[in-house]
XYZ file of C-alpha atoms in Angstrom:
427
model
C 102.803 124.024 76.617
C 100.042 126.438 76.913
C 97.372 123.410 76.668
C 99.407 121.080 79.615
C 99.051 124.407 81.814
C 95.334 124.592 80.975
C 95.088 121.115 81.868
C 97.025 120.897 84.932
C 94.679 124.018 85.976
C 91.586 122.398 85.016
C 92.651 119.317 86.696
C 93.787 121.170 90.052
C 90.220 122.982 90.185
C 88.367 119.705 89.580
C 90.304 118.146 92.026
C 89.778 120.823 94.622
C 86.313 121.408 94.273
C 85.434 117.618 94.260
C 87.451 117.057 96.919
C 85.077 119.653 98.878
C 82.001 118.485 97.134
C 82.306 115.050 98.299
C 83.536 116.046 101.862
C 80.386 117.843 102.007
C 78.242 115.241 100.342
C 79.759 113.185 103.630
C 78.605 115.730 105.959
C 75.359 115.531 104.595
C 75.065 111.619 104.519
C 76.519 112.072 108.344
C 74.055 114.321 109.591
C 71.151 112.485 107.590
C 72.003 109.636 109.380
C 72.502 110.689 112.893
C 69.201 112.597 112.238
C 67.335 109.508 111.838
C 69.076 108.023 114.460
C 67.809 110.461 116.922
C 63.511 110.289 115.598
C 64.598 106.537 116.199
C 65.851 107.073 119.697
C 63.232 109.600 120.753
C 60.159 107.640 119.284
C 62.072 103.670 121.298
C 62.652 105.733 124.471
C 58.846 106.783 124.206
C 57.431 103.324 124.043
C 59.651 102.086 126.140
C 58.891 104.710 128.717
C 55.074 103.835 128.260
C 56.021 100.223 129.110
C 58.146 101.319 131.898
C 55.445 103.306 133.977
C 52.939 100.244 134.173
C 54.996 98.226 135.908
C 53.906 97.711 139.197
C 56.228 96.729 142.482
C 54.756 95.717 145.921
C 56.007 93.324 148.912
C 54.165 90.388 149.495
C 54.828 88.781 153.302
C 58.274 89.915 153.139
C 59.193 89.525 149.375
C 59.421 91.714 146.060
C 57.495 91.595 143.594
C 57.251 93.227 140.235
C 53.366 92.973 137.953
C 53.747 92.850 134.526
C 50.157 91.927 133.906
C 49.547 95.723 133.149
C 52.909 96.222 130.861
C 51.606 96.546 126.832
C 53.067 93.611 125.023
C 54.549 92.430 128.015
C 51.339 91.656 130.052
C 48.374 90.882 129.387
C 47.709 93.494 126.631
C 48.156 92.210 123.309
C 50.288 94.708 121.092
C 48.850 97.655 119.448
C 47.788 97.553 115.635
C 51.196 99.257 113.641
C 53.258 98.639 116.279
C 56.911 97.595 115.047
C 58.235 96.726 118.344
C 60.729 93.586 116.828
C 60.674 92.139 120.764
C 60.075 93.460 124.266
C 62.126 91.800 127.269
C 62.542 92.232 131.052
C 65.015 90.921 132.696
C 65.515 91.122 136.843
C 67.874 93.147 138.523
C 70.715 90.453 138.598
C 70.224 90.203 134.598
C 67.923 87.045 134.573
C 65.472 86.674 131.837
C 61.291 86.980 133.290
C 59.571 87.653 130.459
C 59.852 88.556 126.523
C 57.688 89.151 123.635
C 59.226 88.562 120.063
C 62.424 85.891 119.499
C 63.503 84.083 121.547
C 66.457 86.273 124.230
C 69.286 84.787 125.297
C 68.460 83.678 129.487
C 71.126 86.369 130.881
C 71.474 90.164 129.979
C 74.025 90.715 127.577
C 73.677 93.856 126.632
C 74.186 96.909 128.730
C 74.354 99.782 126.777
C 71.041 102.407 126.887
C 70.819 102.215 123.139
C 72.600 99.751 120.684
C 72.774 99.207 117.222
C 72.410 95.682 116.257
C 73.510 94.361 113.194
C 71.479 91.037 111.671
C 74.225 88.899 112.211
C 74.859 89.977 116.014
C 70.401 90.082 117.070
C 70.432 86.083 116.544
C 72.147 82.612 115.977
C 68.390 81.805 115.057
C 68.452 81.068 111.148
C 64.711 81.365 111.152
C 64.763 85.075 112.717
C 64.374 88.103 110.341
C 67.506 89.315 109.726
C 67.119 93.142 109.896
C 69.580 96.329 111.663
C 67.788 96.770 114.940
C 67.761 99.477 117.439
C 67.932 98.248 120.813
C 67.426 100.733 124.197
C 68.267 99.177 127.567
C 66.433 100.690 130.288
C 66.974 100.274 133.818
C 63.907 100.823 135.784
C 64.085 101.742 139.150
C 61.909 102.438 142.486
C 62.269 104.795 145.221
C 65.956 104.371 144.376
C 66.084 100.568 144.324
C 66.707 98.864 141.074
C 64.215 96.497 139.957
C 64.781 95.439 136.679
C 65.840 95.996 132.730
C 63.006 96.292 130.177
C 65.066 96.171 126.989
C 63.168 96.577 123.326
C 63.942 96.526 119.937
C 62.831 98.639 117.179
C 63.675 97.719 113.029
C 65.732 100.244 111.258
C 64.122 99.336 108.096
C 62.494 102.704 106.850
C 65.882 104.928 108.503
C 67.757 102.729 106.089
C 65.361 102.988 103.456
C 65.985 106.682 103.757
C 69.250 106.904 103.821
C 69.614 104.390 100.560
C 67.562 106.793 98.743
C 69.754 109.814 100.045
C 72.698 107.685 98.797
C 71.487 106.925 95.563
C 70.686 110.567 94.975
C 74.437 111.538 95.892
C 75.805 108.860 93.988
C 73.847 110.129 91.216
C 74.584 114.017 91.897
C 78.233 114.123 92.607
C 79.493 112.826 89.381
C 77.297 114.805 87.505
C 78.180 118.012 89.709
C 81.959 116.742 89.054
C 81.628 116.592 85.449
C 80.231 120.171 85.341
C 83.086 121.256 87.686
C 85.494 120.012 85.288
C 84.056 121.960 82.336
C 83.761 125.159 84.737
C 87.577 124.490 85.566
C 88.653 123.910 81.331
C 86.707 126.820 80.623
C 88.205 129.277 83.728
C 91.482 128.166 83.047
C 91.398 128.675 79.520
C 90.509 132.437 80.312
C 93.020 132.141 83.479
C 95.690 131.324 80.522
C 94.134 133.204 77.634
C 96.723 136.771 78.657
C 99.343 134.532 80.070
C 98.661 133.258 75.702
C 99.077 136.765 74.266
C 102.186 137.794 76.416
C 103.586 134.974 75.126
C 102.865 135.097 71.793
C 103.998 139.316 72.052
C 107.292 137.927 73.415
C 107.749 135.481 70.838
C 106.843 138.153 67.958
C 109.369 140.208 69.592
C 112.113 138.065 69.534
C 111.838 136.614 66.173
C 111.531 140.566 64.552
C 114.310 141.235 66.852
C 116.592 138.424 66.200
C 115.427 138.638 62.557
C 116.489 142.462 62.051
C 119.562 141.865 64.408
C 121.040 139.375 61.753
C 121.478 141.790 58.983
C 124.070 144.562 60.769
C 125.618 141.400 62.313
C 126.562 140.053 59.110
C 127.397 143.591 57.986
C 129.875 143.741 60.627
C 130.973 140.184 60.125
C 132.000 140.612 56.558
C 133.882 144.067 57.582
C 136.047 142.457 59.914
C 136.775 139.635 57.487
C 137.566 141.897 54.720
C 139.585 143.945 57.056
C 141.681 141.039 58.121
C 142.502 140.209 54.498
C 144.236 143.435 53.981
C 147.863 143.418 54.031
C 148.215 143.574 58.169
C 150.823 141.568 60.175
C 149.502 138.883 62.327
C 149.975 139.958 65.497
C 149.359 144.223 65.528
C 147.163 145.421 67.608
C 145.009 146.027 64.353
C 145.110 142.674 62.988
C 144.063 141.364 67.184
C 141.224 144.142 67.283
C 139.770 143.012 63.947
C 139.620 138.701 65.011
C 138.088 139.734 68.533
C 135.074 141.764 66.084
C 134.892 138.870 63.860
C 134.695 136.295 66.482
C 132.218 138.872 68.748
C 129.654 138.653 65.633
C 129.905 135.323 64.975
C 129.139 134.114 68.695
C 126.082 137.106 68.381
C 125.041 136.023 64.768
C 124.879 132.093 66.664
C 122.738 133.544 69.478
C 120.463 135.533 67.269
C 120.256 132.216 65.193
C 119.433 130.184 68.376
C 116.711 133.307 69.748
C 114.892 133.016 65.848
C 114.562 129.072 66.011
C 113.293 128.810 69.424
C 110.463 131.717 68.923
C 110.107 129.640 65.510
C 109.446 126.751 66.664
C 107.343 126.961 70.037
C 105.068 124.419 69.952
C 104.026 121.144 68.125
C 105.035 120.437 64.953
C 102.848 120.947 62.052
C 102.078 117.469 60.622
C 102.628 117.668 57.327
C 105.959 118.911 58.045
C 106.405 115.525 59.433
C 108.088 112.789 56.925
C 108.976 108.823 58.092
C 112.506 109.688 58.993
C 115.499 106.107 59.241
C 117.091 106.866 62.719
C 120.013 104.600 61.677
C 120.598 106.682 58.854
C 120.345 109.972 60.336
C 123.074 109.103 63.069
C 125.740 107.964 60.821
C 125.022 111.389 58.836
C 125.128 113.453 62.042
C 128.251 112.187 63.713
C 130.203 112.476 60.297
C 129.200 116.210 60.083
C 131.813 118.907 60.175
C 130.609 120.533 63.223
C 130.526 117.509 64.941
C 134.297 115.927 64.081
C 135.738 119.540 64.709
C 134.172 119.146 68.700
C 135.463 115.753 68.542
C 139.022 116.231 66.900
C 141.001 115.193 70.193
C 138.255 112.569 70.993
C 137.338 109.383 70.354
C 133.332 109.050 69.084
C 131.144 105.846 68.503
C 128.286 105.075 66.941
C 126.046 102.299 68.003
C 123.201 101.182 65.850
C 120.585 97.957 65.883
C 120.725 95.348 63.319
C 116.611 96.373 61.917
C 116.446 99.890 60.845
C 114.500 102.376 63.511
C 111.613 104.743 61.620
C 110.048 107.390 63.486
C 107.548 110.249 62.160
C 109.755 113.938 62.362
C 111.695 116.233 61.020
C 114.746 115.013 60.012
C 116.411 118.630 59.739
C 115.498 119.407 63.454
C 116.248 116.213 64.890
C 119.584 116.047 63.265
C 120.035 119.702 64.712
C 119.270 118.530 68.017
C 121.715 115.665 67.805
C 124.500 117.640 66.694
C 123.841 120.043 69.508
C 123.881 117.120 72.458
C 127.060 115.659 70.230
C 128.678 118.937 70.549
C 127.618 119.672 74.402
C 129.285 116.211 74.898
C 132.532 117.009 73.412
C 132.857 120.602 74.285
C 132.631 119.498 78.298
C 135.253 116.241 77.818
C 138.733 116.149 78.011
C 141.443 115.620 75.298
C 141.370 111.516 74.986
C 138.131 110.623 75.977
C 135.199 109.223 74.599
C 131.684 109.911 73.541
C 129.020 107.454 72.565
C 126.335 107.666 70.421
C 123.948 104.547 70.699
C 120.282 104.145 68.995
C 118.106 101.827 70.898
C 114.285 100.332 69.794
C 112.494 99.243 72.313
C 108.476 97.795 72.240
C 106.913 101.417 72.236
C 109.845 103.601 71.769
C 113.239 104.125 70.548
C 116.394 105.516 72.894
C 119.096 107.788 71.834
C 121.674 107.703 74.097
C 124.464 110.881 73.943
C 127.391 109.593 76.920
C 130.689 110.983 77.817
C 133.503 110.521 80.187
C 133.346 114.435 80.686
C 133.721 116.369 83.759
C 130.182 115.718 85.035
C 127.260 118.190 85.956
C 126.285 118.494 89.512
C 123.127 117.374 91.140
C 122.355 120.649 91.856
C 121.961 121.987 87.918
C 121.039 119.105 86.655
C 117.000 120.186 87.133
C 118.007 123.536 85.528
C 120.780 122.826 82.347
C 117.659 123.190 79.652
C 116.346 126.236 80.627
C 117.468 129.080 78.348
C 120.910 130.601 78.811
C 121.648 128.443 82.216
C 125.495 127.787 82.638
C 126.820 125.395 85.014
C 130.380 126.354 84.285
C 130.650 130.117 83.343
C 134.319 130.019 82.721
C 134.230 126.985 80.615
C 131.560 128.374 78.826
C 133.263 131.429 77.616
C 136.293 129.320 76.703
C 134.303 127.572 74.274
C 131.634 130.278 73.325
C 127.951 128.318 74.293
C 125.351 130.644 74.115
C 123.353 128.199 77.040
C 121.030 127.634 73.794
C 121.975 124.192 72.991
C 120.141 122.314 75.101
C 117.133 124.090 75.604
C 116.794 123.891 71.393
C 117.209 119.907 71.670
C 114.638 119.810 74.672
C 112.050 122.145 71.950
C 112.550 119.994 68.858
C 112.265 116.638 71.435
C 109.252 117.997 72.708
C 107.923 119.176 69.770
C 107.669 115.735 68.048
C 105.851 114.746 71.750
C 109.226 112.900 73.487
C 110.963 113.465 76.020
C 114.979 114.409 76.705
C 116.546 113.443 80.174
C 120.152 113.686 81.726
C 122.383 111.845 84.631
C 125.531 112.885 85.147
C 128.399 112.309 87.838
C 130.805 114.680 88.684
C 134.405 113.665 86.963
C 132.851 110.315 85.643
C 130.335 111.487 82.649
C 127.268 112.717 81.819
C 123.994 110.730 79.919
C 121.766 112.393 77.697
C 118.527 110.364 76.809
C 115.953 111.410 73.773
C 112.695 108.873 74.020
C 110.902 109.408 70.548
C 107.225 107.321 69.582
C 107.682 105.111 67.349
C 106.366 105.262 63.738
């Protein structure tokens, strides 16, 4: 129990602190990137700007014309040395092509944005062109207010996405590593989160196996008292004879909880594995159901036993199993009317084995079923005092279950039945 907590803990804290690990691992890949973006943008609106003021615009009898000749790249100035300009384009104010430098544009303006990312597939049909990311800036240049063209250029993203790669890498490298050492934080943290939780436990346990253990002795001391007393020569019937069964019964219902109290704080846990033994399911349910405390529950019932062909082993105890059985047997009968039935079936399956306690009882409603193995929970308070539970019984089959690592479910429908389900590992 104490090492699911510690897990579920651990697991919770890993879980949270990744989760803001990586969200800020993504912040910082974010703002990388829109940090190279923006040297990108500042160092193509530069050049372009450069390019931009040597254009020259006059009229010439009556018309407008724009001079490139003086435009770097564009004129007649071949490009500088280092410059990675990918190509350098103007188009006219209506969006006609005039002149380019670099691969070959497409004749009309297609692009209208200021700046654009370009992916390789999108800069060219061209199978011979480079394919690269490109950063593309649209300028419209203008004149005393009058539009006179778009000089558009290109840059290569090559060393921003070189950059961000290598931050990449290093993340991709860094968060599992900072996840692992998380998770050991978390194991460690919870295991002193759950290391007091531990003692109180273990106090409370102590507790109630010395108390249950020194509660047994004036139990049976008063026991025995009341059954000597109601062998002496009283008539059935006196308010003597009445006073002495009510102490006798009293003690025996307090000797079954103090019982019930010892075996749960004796057997918290796991079982110890050499206390485990190959144990014949078949076997052990044909010896359970014939037990005396079973056929007194189910005196005015009707009980059956279904079994496989091939015999089921499992690795247990078969003392505490066969203690748990009894006690689902006896829940079973205790809650069904005169005439019915109960069914005990065994069940092997691939990876497990099924044992199946059914009745045609009164039912449990949805609303207890999520609480009927918790300790001393009653669904029916009345009923229970009629036929003296302690609310023990099933949370004792859900321990010894448990404790050889399966698992004990119920359904039940009101006035139909109820289904109680033990999935055990198979030997």
């Amino acid at each position: 129990m104490f090492n699911r907590s510690r897990r579920n803990l651990a697991h919770w804290f890993t879980l949270s602190m990744g989760s803001i690990l990586i969200l800020f691992a993504g912040v910082v890949y974010y703002q990388r990137a829109v940090d190279c973006l923006e040297v990108t943008d500042r160092l193509l609106y530069r050049k372009t700007g450069v390019m931009a003021a040597n254009i020259d615009y006059r009229s010439e009898q009556g018309q407008e014309v724009v001079d490139l000749s003086n435009v770097p790249i564009l004129g007649n100035y071949a490009p500088p040395v280092g410059s990675n300009l990918v190509y350098a384009r103007w188009y006219s104010a209506t969006g006609t092509l005039r002149q380019f430098y670099g691969m070959q544009p497409p004749e009309q303006l297609q692009y209208t944005a200021v700046f654009e990312t370009l992916r390789p597939n999108a800069v060219s049909d061209n199978a011979q062109d480079t394919a690269q990311w490109l950063r593309q800036l649209t300028l419209p240049v203008t004149h005393n207010g009058r539009r006179l063209g778009y000089l558009q250029v290109a840059v290569p993203l090559t060393e921003a996405r070189a950059d961000l790669h290598e931050l990449l890498r290093v993340l991709l490298l860094a968060v599992p590593l900072t996840l692992g050492g998380i998770g050991l934080v978390g194991w460690c943290l919870s295991g002193l989160a759950m290391r007091p939780i531990r003692e109180s436990y273990n106090q409370l346990q102590r507790f109630t196996s010395d108390a249950s253990h020194e509660l047994r002795a004036p139990l049976a001391a008063i026991l025995s008292n009341a059954q000597v007393g109601l062998l002496s020569p009283i008539e059935a019937g006196q308010p003597k004879h009445l006073r002495l069964e009510k102490i006798a019964a009293a003690a025996k219902s307090m000797n079954t909880l103090v019982s019930d109290l010892l075996f749960l704080a004796r057997q918290a846990g796991r079982l110890d594995p050499t206390s485990l033994q190959p144990v014949n399911l078949n076997g052990l349910l044909k010896d359970t159901i014939v037990t005396a405390p079973v056929q007194l529950a189910a005196q005015h019932l009707t009980l059956h036993l279904a079994l496989p062909d091939e015999p089921i082993l499992i690795h247990g105890n078969a003392d505490l199993l066969r203690q748990a059985l009894t006690n689902l047997l006896i829940n079973a009968c205790k809650y069904t009317q005169a005439g019915g039935t109960v069914w005990l079936r065994l069940i092997g399956q691939y990876h497990r084995t099924v044992i199946q306690v059914e009745d045609t009882g009164i039912g449990i409603p949805a609303s207890d079923l999520p609480h009927i193995f918790e300790r001393f929970y009653r669904v029916d308070e009345e009923r229970t005092r009629e036929t003296g539970g302690s609310g023990l019984g099933l949370a004792i089959a859900q321990q010894i279950v448990e404790a050889h690592g399966g698992r004990l479910t119920a359904t039940s429908i009101v006035g139909e039945g109820s289904l109680f389900q033990i999935e055990l590992p198979l030997l």
